[in-house]
mmCIF file of C-alpha atoms in Angstrom:
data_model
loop_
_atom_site.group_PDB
_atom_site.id
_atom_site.type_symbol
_atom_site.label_atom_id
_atom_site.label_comp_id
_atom_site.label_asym_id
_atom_site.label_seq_id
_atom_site.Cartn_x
_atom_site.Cartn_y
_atom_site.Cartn_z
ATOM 1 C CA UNK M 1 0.000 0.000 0.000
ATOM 2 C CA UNK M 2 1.011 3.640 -0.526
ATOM 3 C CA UNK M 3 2.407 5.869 2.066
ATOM 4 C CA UNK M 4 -0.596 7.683 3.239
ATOM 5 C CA UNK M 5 -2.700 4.482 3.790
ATOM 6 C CA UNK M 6 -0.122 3.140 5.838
ATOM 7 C CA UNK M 7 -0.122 6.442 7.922
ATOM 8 C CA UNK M 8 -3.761 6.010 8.649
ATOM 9 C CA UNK M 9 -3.502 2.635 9.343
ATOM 10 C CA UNK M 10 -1.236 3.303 11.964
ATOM 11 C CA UNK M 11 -3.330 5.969 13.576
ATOM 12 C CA UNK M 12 -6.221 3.228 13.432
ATOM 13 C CA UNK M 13 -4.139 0.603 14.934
ATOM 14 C CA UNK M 14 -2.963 2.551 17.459
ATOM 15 C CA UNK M 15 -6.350 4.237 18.483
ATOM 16 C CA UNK M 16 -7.429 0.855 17.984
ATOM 17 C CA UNK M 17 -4.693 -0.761 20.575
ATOM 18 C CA UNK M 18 -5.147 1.957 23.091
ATOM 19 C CA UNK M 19 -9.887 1.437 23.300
ATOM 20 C CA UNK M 20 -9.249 -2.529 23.220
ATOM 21 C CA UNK M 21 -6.355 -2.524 25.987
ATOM 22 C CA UNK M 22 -8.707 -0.020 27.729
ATOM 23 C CA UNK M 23 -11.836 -1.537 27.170
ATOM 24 C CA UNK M 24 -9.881 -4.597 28.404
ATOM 25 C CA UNK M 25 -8.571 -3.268 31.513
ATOM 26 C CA UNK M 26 -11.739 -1.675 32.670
ATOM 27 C CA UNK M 27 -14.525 -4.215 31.685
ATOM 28 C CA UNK M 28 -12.883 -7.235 30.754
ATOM 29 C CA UNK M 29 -13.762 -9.056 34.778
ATOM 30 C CA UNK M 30 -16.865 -7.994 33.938
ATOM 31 C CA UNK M 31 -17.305 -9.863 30.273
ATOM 32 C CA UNK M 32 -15.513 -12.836 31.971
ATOM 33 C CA UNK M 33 -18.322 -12.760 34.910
ATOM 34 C CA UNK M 34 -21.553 -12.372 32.374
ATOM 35 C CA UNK M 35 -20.192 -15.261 30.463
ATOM 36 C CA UNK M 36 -18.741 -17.646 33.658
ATOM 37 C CA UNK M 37 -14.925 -17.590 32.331
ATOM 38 C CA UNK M 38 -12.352 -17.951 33.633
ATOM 39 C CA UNK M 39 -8.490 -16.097 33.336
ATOM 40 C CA UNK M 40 -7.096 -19.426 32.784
ATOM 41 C CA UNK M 41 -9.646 -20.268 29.885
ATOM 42 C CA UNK M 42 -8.743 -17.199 28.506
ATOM 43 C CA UNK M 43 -5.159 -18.024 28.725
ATOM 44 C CA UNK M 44 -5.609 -21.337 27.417
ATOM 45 C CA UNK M 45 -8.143 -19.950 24.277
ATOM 46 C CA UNK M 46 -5.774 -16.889 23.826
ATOM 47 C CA UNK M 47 -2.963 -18.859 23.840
ATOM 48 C CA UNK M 48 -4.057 -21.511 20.867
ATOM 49 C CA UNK M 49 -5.342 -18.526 18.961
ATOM 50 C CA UNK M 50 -1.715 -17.391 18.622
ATOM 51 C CA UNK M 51 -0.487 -21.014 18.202
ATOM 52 C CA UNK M 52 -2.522 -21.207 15.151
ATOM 53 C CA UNK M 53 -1.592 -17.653 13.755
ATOM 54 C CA UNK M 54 2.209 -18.093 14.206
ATOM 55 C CA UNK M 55 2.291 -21.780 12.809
ATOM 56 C CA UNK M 56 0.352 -20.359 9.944
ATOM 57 C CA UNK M 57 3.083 -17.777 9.419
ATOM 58 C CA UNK M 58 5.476 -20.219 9.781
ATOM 59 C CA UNK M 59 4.239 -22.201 7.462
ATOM 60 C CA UNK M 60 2.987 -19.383 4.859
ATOM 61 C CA UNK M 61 4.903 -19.703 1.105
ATOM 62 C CA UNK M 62 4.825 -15.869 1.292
ATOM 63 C CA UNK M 63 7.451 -14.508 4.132
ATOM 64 C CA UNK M 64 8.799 -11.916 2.594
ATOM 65 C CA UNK M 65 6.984 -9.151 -0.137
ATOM 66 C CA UNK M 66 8.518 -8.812 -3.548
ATOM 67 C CA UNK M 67 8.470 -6.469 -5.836
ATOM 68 C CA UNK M 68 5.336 -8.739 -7.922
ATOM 69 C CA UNK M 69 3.461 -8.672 -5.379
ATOM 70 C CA UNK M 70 0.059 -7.661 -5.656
ATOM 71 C CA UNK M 71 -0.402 -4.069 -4.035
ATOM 72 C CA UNK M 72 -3.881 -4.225 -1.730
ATOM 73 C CA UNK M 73 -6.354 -1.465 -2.319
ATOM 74 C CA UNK M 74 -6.374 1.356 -0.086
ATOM 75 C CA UNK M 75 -9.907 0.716 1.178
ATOM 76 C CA UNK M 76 -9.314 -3.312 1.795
ATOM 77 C CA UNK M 77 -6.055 -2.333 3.701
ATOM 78 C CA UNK M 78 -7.820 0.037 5.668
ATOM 79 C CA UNK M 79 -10.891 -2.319 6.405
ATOM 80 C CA UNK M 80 -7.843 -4.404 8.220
ATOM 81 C CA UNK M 81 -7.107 -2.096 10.727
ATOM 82 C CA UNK M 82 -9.024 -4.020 13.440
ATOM 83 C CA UNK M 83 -9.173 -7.435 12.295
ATOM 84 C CA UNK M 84 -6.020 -8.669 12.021
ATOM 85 C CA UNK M 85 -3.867 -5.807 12.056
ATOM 86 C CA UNK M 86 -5.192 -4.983 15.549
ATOM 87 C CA UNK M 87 -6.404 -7.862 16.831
ATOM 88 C CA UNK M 88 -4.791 -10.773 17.314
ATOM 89 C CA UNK M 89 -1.403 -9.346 15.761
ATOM 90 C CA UNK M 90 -0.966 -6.135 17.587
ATOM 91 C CA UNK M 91 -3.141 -7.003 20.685
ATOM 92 C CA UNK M 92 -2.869 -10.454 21.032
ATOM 93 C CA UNK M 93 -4.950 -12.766 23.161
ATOM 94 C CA UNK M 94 -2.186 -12.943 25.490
ATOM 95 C CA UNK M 95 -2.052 -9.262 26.481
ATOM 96 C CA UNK M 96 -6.141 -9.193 25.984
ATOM 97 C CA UNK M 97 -5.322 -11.700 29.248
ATOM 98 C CA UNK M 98 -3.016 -9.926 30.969
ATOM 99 C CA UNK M 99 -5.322 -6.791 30.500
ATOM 100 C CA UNK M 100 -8.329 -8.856 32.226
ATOM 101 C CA UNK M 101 -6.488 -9.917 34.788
ATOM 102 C CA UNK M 102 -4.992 -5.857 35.852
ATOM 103 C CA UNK M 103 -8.499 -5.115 35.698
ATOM 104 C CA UNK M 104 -9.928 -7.801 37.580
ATOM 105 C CA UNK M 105 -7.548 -7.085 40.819
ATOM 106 C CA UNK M 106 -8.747 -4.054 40.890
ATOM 107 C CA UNK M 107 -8.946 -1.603 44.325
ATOM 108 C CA UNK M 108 -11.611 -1.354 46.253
ATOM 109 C CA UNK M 109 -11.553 2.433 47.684
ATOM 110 C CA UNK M 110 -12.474 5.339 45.195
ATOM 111 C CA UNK M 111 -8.901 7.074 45.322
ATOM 112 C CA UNK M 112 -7.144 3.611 44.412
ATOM 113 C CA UNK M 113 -9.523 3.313 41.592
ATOM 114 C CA UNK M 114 -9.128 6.940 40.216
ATOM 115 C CA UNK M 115 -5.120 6.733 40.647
ATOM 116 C CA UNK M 116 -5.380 3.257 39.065
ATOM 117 C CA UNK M 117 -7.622 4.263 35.781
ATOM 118 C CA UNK M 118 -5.274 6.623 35.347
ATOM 119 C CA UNK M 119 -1.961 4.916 35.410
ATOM 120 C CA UNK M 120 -3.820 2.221 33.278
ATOM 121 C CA UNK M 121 -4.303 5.104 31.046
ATOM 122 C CA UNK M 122 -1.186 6.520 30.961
ATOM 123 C CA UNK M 123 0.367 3.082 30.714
ATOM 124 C CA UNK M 124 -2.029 2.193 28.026
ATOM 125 C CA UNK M 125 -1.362 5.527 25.828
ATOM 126 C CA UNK M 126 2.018 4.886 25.871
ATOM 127 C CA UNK M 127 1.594 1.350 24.412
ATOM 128 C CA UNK M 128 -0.496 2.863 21.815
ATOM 129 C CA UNK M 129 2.245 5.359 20.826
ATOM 130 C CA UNK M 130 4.902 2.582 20.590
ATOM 131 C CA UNK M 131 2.700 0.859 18.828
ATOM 132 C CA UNK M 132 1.928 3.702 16.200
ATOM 133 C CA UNK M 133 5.291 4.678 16.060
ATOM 134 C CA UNK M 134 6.559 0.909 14.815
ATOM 135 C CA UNK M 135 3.250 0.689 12.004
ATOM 136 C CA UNK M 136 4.439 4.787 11.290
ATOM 137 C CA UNK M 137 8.040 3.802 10.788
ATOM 138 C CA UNK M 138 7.616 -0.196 9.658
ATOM 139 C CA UNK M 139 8.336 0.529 5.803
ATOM 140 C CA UNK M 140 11.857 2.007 6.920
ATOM 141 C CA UNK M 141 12.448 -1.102 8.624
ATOM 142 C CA UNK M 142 11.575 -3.413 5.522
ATOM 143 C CA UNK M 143 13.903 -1.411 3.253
ATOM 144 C CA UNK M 144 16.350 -1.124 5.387
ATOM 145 C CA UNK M 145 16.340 -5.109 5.693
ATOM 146 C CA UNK M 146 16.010 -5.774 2.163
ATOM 147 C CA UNK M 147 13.872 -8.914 1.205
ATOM 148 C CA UNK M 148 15.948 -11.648 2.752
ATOM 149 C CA UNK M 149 16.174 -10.280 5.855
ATOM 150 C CA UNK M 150 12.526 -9.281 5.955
ATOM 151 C CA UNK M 151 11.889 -12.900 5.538
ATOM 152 C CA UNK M 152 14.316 -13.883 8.205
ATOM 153 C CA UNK M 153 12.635 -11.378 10.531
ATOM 154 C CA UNK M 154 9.128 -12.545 9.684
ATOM 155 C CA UNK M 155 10.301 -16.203 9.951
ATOM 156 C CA UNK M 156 11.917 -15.164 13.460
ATOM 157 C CA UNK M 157 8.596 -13.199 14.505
ATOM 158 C CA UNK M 158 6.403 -15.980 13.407
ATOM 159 C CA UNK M 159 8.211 -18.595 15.336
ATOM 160 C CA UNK M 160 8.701 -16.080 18.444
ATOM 161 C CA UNK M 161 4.794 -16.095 18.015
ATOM 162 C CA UNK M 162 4.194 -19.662 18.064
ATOM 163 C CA UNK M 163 6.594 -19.750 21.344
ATOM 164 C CA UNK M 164 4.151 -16.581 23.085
ATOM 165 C CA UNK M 165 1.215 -18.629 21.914
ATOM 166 C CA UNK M 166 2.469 -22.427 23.561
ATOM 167 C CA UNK M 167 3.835 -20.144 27.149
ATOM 168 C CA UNK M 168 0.145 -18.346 27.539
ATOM 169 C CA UNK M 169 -1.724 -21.536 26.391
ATOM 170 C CA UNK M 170 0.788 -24.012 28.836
ATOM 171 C CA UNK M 171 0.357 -21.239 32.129
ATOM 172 C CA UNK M 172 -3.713 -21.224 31.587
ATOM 173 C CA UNK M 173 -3.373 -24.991 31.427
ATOM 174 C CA UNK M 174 -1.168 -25.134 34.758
ATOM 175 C CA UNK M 175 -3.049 -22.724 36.511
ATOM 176 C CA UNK M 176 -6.011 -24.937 35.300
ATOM 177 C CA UNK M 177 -4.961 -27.775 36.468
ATOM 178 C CA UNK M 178 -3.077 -26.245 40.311
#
């Protein structure tokens, strides 16, 4: 895609990082309670989710664009802000989890609670910057690699993925099973 539609889709992906951590955070023990889950479950569902994405990175014939490759419209690249660039890549069910859990241990006096939405805030903006600032600034990255090593690091992420994926899946199961 061109250089303007990847600047908006990092301002989506980060506005969308920083409302799903949030929304996370703040009624996530909530969602978990309407539908009886469990952290663990969430761990152990999260955790396969990213299995499957990284193994099908892994595994995908395509690890590294090329100069044929088919450019994606504007508009379909842009319709992929949430779903996948978002969510599961950028926010993955692991820090969904991890999310849930900050805002299930939450205080229980009205100060705590104010100083705690806001450091969750804070904390959560800042996530959402990095996380603009690495979409923003991605395309410098890929040239700077070239195509082999743009493969490598895909290759790398995917496995390092895969590895995120079995750890959140295998400490859902434990706690599961303690």
């Amino acid at each position: 895609s061109d250089a303007p539609t990847r600047q908006v889709l990092a301002v989506k992906i980060g506005i969308n990082t920083f409302v799903l951590l949030m929304g996370s955070l703040v009624f996530g023990a909530f969602v978990l309670k309407i539908f009886g889950l469990s952290v663990p479950v969430v761990q152990v569902a999260g955790g396969a989710v990213l299995c499957a994405l990284g193994w099908n990175m892994l595994n995908s014939d395509d690890s590294a664009p090329t100069a044929a490759a088919p450019v994606i419209p504007s508009d379909l690249a842009i319709m992929r802000a949430f779903y996948p660039l978002t969510l599961p890549l950028t926010v993955d069910p692991g820090a969904i989890a991890v999310a849930v859990t900050i805002g299930a241990n939450h205080a229980h006096n009205v100060e705590r609670i104010i100083v705690g939405l806001v450091a969750a805030a804070v904390g959560t903006t800042v996530i959402a910057l990095c996380v603009w600032l690495a979409y923003r600034y991605a395309s410098h990255l890929v040239r700077l690699l070239g195509a082999s090593g743009t493969a490598v690091f895909l290759r790398l992420s995917a496995f390092i993925l895969l590895c995120i994926g079995v750890q959140i899946c295998w400490d859902g199961v434990a706690e599961l099973l303690a």
